mmCIF file of C-alpha atoms in Angstrom:
data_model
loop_
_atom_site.group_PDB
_atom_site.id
_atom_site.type_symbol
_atom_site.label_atom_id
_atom_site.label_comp_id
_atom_site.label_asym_id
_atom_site.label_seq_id
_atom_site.Cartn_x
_atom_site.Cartn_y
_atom_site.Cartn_z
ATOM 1 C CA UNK A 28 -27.154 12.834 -20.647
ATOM 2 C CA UNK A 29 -23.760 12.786 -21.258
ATOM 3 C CA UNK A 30 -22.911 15.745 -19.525
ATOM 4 C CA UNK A 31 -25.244 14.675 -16.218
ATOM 5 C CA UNK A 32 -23.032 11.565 -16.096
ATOM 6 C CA UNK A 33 -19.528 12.946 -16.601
ATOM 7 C CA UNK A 34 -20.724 15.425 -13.518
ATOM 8 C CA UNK A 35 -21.739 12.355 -11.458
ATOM 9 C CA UNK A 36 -18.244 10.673 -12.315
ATOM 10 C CA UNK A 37 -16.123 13.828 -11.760
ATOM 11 C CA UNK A 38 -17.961 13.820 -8.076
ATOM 12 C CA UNK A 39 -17.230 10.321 -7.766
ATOM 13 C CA UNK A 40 -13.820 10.644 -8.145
ATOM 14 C CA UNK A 41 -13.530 14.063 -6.023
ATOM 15 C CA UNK A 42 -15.090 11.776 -3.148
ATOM 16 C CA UNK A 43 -11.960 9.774 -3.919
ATOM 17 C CA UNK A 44 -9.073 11.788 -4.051
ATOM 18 C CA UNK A 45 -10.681 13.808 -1.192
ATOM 19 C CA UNK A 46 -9.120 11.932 2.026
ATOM 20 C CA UNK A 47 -7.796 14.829 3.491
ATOM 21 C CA UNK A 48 -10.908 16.516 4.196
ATOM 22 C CA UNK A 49 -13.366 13.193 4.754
ATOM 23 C CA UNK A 50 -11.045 11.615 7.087
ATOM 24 C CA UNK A 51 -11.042 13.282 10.656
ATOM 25 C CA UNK A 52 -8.992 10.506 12.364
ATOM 26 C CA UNK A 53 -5.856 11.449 9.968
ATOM 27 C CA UNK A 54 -6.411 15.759 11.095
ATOM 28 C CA UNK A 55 -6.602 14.274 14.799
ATOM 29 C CA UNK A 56 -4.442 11.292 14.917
ATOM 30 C CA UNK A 57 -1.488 11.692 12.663
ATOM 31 C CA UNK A 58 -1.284 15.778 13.895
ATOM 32 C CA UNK A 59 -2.716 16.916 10.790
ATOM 33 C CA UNK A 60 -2.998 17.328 6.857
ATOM 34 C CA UNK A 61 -2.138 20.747 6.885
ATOM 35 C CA UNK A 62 1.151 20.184 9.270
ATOM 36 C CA UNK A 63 4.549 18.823 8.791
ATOM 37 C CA UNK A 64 4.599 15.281 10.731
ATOM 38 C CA UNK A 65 7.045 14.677 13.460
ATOM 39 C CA UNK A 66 6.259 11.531 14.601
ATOM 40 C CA UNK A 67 7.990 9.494 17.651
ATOM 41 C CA UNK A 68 8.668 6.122 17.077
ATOM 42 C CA UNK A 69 9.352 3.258 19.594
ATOM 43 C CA UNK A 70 10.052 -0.497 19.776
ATOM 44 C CA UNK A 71 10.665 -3.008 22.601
ATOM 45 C CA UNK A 72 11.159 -6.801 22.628
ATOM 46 C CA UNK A 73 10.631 -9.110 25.125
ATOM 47 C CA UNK A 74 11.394 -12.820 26.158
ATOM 48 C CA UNK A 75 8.279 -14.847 26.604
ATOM 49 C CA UNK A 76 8.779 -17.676 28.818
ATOM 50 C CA UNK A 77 5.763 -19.423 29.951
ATOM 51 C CA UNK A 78 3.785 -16.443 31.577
ATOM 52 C CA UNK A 79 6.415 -14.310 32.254
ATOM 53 C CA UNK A 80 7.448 -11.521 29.717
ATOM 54 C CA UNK A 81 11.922 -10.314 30.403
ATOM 55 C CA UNK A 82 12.328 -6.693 28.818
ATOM 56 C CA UNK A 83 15.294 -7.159 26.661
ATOM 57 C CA UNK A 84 15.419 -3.918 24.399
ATOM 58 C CA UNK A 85 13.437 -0.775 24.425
ATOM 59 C CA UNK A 86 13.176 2.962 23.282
ATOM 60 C CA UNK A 87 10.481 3.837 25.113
ATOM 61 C CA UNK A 88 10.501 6.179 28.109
ATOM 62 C CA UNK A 89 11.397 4.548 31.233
ATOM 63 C CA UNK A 90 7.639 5.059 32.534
ATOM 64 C CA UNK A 91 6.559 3.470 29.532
ATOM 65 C CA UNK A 92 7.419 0.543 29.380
ATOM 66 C CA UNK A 93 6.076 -1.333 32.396
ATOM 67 C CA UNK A 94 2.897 0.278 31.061
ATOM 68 C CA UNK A 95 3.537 -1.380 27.834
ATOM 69 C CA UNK A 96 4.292 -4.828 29.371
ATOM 70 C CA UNK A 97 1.350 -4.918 32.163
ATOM 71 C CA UNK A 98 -0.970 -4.645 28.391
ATOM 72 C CA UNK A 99 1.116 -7.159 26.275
ATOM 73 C CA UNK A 100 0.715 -9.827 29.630
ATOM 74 C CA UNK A 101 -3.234 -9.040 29.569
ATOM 75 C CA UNK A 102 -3.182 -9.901 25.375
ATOM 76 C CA UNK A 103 -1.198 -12.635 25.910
ATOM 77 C CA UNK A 104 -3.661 -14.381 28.841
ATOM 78 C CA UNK A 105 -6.225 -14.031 27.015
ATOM 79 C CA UNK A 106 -5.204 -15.652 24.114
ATOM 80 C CA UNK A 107 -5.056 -12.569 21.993
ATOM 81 C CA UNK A 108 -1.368 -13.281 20.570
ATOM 82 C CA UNK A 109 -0.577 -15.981 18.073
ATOM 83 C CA UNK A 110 2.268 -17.146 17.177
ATOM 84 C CA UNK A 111 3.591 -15.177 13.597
ATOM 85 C CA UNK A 112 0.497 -12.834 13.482
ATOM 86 C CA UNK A 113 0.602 -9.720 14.506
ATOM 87 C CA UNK A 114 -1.733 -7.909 16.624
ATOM 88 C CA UNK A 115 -2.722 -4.369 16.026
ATOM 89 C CA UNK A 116 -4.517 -1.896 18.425
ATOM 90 C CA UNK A 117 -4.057 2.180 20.021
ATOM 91 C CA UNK A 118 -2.226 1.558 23.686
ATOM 92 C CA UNK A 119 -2.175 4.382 25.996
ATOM 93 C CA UNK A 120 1.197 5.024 27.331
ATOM 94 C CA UNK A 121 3.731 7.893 29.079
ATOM 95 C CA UNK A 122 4.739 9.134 25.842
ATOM 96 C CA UNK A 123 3.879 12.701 24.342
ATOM 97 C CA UNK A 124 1.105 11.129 22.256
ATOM 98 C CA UNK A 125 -0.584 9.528 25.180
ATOM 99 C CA UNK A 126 -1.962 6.864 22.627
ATOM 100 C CA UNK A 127 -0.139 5.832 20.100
ATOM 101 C CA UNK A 128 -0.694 2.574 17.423
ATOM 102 C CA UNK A 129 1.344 -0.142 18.782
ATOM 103 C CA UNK A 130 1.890 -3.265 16.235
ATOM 104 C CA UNK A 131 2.696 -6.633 18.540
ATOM 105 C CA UNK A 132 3.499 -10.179 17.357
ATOM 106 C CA UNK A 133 4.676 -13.079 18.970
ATOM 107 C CA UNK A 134 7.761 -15.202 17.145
ATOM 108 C CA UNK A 135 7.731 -18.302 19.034
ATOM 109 C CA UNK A 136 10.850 -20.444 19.474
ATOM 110 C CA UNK A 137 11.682 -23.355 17.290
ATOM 111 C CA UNK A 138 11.517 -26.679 19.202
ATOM 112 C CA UNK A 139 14.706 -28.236 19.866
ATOM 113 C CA UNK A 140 14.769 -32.116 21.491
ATOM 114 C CA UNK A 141 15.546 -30.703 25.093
ATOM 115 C CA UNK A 142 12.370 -28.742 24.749
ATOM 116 C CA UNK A 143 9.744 -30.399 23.698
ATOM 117 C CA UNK A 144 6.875 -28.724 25.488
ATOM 118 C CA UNK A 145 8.174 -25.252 24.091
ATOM 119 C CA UNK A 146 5.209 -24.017 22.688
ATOM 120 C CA UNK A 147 4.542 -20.171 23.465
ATOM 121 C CA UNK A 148 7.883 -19.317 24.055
ATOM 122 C CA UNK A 149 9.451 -17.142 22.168
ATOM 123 C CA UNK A 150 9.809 -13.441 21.432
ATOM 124 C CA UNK A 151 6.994 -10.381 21.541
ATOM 125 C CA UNK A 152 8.373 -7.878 18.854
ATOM 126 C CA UNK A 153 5.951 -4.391 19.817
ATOM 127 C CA UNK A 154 6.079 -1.662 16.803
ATOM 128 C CA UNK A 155 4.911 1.574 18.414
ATOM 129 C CA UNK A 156 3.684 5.013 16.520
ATOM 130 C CA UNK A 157 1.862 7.192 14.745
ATOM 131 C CA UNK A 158 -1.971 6.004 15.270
ATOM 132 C CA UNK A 159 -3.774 2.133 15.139
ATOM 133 C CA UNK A 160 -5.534 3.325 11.716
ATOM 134 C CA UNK A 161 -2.190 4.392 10.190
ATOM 135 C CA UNK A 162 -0.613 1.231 11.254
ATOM 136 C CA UNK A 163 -2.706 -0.651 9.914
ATOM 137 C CA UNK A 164 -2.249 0.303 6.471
ATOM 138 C CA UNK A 165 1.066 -1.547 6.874
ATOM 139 C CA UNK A 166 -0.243 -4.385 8.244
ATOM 140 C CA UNK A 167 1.470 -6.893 5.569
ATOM 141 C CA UNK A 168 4.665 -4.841 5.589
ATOM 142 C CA UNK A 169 4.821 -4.818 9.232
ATOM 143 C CA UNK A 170 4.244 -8.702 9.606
ATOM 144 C CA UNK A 171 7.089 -9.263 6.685
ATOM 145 C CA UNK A 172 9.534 -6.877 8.380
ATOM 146 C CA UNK A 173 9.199 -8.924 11.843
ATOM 147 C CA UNK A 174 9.677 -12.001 9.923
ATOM 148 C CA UNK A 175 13.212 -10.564 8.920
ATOM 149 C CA UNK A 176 13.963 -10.322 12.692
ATOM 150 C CA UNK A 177 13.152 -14.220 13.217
ATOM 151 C CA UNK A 178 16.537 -16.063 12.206
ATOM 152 C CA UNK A 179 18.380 -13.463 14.438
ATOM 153 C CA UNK A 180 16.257 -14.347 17.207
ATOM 154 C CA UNK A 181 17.988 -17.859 17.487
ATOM 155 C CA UNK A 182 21.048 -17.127 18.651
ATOM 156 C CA UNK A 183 22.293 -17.601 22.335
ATOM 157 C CA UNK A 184 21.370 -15.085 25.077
ATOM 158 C CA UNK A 185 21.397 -12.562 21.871
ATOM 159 C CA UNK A 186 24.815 -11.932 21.729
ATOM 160 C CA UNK A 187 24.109 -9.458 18.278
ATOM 161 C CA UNK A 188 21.570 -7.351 20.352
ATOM 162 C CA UNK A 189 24.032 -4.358 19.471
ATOM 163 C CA UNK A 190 25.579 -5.161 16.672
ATOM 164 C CA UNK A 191 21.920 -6.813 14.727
ATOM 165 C CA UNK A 192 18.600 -6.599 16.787
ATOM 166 C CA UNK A 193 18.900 -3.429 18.180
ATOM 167 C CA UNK A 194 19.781 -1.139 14.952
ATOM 168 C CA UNK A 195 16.881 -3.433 12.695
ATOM 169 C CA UNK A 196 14.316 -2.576 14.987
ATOM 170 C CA UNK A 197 15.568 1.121 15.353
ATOM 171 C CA UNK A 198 14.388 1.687 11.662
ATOM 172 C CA UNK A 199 11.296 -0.638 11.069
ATOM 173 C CA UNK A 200 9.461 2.864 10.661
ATOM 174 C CA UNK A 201 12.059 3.941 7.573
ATOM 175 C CA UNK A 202 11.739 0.566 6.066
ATOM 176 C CA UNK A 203 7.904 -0.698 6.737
ATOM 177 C CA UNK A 204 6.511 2.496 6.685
ATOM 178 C CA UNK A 205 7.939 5.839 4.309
ATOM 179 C CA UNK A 206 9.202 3.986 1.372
ATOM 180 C CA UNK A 207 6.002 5.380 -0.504
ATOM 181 C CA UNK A 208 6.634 8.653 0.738
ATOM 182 C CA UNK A 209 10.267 8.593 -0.460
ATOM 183 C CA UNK A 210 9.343 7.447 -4.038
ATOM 184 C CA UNK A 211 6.744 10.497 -4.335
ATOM 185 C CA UNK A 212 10.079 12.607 -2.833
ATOM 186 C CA UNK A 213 12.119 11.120 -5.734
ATOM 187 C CA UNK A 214 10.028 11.442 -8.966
ATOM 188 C CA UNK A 215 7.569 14.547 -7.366
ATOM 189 C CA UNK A 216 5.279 15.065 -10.651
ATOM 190 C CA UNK A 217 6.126 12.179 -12.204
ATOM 191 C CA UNK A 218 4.587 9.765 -9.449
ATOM 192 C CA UNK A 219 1.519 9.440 -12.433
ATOM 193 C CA UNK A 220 3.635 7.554 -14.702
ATOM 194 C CA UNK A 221 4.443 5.104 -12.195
ATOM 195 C CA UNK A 222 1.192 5.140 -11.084
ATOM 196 C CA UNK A 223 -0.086 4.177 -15.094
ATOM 197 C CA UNK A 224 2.619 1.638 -14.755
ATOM 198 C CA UNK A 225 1.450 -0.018 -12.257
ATOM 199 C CA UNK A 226 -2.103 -0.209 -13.448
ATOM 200 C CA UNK A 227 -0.778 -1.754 -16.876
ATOM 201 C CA UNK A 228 1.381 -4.028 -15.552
ATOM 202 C CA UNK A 229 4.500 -2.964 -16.864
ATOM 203 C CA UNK A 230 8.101 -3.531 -15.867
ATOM 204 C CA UNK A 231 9.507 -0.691 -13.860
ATOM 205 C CA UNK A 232 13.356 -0.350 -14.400
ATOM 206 C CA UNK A 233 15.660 1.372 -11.741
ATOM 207 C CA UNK A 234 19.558 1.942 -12.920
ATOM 208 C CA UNK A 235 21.993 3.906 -10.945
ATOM 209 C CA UNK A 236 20.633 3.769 -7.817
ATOM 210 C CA UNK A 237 20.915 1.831 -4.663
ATOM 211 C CA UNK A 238 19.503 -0.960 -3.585
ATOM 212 C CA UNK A 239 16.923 0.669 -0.897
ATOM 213 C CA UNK A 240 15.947 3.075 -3.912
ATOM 214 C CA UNK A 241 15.479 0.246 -6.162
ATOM 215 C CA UNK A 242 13.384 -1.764 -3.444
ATOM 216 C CA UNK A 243 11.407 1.412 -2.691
ATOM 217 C CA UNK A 244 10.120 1.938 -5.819
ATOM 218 C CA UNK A 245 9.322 -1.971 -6.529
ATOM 219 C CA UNK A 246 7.033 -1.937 -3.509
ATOM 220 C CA UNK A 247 5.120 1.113 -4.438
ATOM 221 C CA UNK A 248 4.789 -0.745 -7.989
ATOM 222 C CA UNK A 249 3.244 -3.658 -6.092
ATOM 223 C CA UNK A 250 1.403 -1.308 -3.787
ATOM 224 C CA UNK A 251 -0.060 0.517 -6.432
ATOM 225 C CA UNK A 252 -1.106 -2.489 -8.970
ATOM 226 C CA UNK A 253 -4.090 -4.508 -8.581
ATOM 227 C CA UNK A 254 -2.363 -8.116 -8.796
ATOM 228 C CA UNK A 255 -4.301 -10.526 -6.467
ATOM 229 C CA UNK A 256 -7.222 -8.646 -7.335
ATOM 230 C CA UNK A 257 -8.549 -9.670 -10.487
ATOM 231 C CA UNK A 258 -11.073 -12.805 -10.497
ATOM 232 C CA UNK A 259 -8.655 -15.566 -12.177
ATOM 233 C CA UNK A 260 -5.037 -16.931 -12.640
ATOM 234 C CA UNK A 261 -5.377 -16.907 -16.850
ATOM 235 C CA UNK A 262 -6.783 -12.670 -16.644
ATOM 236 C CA UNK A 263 -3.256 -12.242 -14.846
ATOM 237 C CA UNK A 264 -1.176 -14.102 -17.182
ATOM 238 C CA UNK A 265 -3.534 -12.394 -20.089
ATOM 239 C CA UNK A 266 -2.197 -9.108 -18.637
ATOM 240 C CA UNK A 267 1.491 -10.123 -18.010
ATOM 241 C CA UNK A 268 1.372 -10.987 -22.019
ATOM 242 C CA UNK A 269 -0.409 -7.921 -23.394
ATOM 243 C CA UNK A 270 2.018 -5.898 -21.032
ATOM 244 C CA UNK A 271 5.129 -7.640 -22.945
ATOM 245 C CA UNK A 272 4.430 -5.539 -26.227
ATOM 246 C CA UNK A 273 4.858 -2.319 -24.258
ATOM 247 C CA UNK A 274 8.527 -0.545 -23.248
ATOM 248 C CA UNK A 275 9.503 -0.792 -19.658
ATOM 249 C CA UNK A 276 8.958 2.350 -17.973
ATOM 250 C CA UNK A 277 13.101 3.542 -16.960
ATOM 251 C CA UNK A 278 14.054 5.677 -13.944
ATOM 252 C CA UNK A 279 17.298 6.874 -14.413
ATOM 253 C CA UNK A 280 18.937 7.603 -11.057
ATOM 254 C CA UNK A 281 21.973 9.716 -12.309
ATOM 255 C CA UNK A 282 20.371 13.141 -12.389
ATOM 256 C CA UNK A 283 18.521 14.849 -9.763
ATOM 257 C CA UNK A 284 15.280 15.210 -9.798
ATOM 258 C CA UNK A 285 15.829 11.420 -12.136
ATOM 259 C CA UNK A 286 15.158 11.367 -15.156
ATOM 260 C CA UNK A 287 12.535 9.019 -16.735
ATOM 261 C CA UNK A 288 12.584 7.217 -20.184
ATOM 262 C CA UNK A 289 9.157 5.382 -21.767
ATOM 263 C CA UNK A 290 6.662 7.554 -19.871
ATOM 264 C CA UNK A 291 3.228 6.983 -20.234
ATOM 265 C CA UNK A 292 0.196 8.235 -18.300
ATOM 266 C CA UNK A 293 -3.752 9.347 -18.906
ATOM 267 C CA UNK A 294 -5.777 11.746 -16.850
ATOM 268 C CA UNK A 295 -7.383 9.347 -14.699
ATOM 269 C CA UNK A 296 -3.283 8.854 -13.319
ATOM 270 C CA UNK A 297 -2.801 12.646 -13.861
ATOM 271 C CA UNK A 298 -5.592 13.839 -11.597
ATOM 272 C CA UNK A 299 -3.817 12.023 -8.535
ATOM 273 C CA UNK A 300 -0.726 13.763 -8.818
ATOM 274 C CA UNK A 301 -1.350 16.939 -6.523
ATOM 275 C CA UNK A 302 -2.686 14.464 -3.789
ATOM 276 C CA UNK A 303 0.345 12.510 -3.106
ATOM 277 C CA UNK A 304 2.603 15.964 -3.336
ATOM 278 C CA UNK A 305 0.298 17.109 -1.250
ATOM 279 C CA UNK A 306 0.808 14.596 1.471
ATOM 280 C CA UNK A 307 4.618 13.866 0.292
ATOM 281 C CA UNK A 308 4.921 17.509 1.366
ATOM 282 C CA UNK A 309 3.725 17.428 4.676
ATOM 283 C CA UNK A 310 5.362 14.181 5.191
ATOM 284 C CA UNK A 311 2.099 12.550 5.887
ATOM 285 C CA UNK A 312 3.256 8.252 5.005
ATOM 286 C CA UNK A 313 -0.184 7.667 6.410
ATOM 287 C CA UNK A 314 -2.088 9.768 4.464
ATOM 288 C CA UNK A 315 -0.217 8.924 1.472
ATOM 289 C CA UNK A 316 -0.938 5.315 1.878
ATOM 290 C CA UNK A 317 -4.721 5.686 2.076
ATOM 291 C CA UNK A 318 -4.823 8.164 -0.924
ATOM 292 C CA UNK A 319 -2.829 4.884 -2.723
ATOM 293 C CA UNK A 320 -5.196 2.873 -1.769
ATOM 294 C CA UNK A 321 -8.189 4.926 -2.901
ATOM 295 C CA UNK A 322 -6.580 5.267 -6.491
ATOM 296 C CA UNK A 323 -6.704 1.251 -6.236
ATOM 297 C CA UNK A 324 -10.347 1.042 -5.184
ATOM 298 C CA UNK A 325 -11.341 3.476 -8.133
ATOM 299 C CA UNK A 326 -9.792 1.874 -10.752
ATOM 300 C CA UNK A 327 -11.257 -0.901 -9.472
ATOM 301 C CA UNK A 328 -15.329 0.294 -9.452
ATOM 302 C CA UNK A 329 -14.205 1.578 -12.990
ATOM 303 C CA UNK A 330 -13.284 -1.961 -14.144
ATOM 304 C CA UNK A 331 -16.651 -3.278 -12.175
ATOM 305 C CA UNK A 332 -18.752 -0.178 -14.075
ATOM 306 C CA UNK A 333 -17.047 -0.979 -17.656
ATOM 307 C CA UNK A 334 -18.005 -4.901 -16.959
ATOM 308 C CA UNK A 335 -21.130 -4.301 -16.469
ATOM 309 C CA UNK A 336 -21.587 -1.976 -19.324
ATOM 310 C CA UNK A 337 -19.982 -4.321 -21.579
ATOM 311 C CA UNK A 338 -22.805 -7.177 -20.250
ATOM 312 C CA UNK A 339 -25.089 -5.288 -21.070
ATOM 313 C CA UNK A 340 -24.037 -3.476 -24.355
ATOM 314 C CA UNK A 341 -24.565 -7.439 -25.554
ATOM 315 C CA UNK A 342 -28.109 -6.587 -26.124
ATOM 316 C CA UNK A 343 -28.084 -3.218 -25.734
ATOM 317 C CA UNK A 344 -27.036 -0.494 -28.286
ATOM 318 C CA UNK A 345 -28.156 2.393 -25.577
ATOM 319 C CA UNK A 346 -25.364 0.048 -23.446
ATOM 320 C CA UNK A 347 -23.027 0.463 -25.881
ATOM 321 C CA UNK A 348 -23.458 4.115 -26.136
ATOM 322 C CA UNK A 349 -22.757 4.445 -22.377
ATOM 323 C CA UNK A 350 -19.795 2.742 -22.636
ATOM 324 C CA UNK A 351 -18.873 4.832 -25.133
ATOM 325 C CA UNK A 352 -19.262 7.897 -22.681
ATOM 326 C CA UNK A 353 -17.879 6.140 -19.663
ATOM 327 C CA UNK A 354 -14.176 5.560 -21.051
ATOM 328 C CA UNK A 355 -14.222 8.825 -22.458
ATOM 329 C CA UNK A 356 -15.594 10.290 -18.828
ATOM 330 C CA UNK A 357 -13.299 8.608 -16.762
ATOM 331 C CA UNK A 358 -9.756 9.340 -18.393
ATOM 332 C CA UNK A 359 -8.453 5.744 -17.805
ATOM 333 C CA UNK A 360 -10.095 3.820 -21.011
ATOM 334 C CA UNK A 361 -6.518 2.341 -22.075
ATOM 335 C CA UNK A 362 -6.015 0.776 -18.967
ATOM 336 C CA UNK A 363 -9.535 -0.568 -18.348
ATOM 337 C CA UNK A 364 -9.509 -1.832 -22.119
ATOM 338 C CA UNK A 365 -6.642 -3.576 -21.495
ATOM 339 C CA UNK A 366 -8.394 -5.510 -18.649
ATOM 340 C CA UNK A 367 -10.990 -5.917 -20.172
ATOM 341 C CA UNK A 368 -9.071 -7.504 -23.148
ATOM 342 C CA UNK A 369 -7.538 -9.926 -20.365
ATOM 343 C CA UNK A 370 -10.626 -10.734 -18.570
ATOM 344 C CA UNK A 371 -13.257 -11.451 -21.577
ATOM 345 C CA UNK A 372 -10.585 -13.726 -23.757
ATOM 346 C CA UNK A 373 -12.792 -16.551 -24.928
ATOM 347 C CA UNK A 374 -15.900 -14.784 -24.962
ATOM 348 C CA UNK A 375 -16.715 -13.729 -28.577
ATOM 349 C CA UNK A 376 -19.778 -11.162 -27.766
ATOM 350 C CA UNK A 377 -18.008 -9.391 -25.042
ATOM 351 C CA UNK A 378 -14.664 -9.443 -27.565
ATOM 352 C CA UNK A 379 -16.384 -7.855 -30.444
ATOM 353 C CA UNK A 380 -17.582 -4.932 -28.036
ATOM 354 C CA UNK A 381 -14.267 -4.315 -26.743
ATOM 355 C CA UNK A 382 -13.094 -4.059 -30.189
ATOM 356 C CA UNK A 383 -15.378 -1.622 -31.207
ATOM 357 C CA UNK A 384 -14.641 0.393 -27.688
ATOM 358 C CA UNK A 385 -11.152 0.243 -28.638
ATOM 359 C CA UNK A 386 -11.659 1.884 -31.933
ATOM 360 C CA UNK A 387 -13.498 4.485 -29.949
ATOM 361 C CA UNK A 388 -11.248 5.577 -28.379
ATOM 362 C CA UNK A 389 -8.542 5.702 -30.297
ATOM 363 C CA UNK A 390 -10.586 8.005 -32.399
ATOM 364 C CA UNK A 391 -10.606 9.928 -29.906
ATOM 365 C CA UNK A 392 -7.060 10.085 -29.011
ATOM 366 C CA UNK A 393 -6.381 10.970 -32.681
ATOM 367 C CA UNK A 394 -8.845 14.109 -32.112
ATOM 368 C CA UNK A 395 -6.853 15.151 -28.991
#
């Protein structure tokens, strides 16, 4: 038995990790696993007055663009455009990919008194590359980075198109897009301790490094952890506490590869490792971003599994058995424990299970 079900979660997992070779629109649309990336990446912007759209900045091909516009004036007639949220689809254009992911949103103007009736106006910000999948990975980062652009927006006939608009929008794909890929760059084998750390919510500490570097690897934290995903406000704050007893994980910027202090990681974290090289390697941000978001989603049906098991070890001692041989299966027991800790506070049944699971396994830790 306890082999058959260690075999069924080792598949599991395999399924998990396995993006590369599932997921045909990455071989086709991002130009392959297997090759290095070299992706073209475009913007424009555009004064929205009315009905009429005025081209005031692009890096698309000259043939492009009126392609571009003649599809951003059919989205916006039809309603399709809303002010602040943006719009994400594949546009065919005169560019070597032919189709390419093109990320739109509409910044309207702030109302002043000699404009009352302004509503609509404003700006169309269009994010163009890679492929409509990949982009929307980013979706949140993408939104937040167009925000940035919204105060700069306000000033006369856009004096600082040279000096702010232009170069912020030339690098929306450095900054929305590859900061997970340069983290994995950075710490190469390492990436499983962060990856632990972000599962047990613990403090991440960057020293001598700059700020992009320090910003880089607090967004893959957040990227990586499951906050916003557990069922209640008091599991979070459970976890927050619990994660106060443990040493802040340090990433020490000085040396080359860096040098990390307070490491911790378990196999679950280890078996990821190779994945993100892989795609780190072949400079595959896409890729790399679904493969962090599959991690998520199995910790998560591991938390779901050990729940239920814990339910039913209540009245169960065969239950309690299997939860026995599920933490020790899936290589992530101290992290699950410790949500479990958080999420069953106040309930005395579930408590004395997880007490006895804990015990578990650190006998088993202490037999190596």
């Amino acid at each position: 038995m306890f082999t058959s079900q260690t075999s069924m979660q080792t598949s599991s997992f395999q399924d998990s990790i396995d993006v590369e070779e599932k997921d045909t629109d990455y071989d086709n649309e991002e130009m392959g696993y297997n090759q290095k990336i070299q992706l073209n990446c475009y913007y424009t912007i555009y004064l929205y007055q009315g009905t009429s759209l005025t081209l005031v900045d692009s890096s698309l091909p000259v043939e492009a663009e009126p392609e571009l516009r003649c599809y951003i004036s059919r989205r916006l007639s039809k309603g399709a455009l809303l002010g602040g949220m943006g719009n994400i689809a594949a546009v065919e254009l005169s560019v070597p990919e032919a189709a390419v992911g093109c990320y739109c949103c509409l910044l309207e103007q702030e109302r002043s008194p000699e404009q009352p009736d302004a509503d609509g106006n404003g700006y169309v910000i269009c994010l163009m590359g890679g492929s409509e999948k990949g982009l929307n990975l980013f979706r949140l980062e993408l939104d937040k980075y167009v925000q940035g652009l919204q105060s700069s927006l306000q000033t006369p006939e856009l004096v600082n198109l040279e000096t702010e608009i232009r170069p912020y929008l030339s690098m929306w794909y450095e900054e929305s897009v590859m900061h997970i890929h340069r983290v994995v760059q950075m710490v190469q084998g390492s990436i499983s301790f962060l990856l632990h750390a972000a599962l047990s919510h613990i403090h991440v500490e960057v020293t001598n490094a700059d700020d992009r570097t320090k910003a880089d690897v607090a967004r893959f934290i957040k990227a990586a952890g499951l906050q916003g995903l557990v069922q209640e406000d008091t599991t979070t704050a459970s976890l927050y506490k619990a994660s106060e007893a443990l040493t802040d994980l340090v990433i020490d910027c000085s040396t080359s590869p860096p040098t990390l202090s307070n490491t911790v990681s378990n196999r679950f974290c280890d078996d990821w490792i190779q994945a993100f090289l892989n795609a780190a390697e072949h400079c595959n941000p896409f890729l790399l971003r679904q493969i962090l978001e599959n991690f998520k989603l199995k910790a998560i049906q591991d938390m779901n599994s050990l729940k239920r098991f814990i339910r039913q070890a209540e009245s169960s001692h065969y239950a309690l058995f299997r939860c026995c041989q599920f933490l020790q299966g899936c290589g992530n027991g101290d992290v699950l424990l410790q949500n479990a800790h958080a999420e069953h506070r106040g309930l005395p049944e579930a408590c004395s299970i997880i007490r006895v699971l804990d015990e578990f396994l650190s006998e088993q830790q202490a037999q190596g």
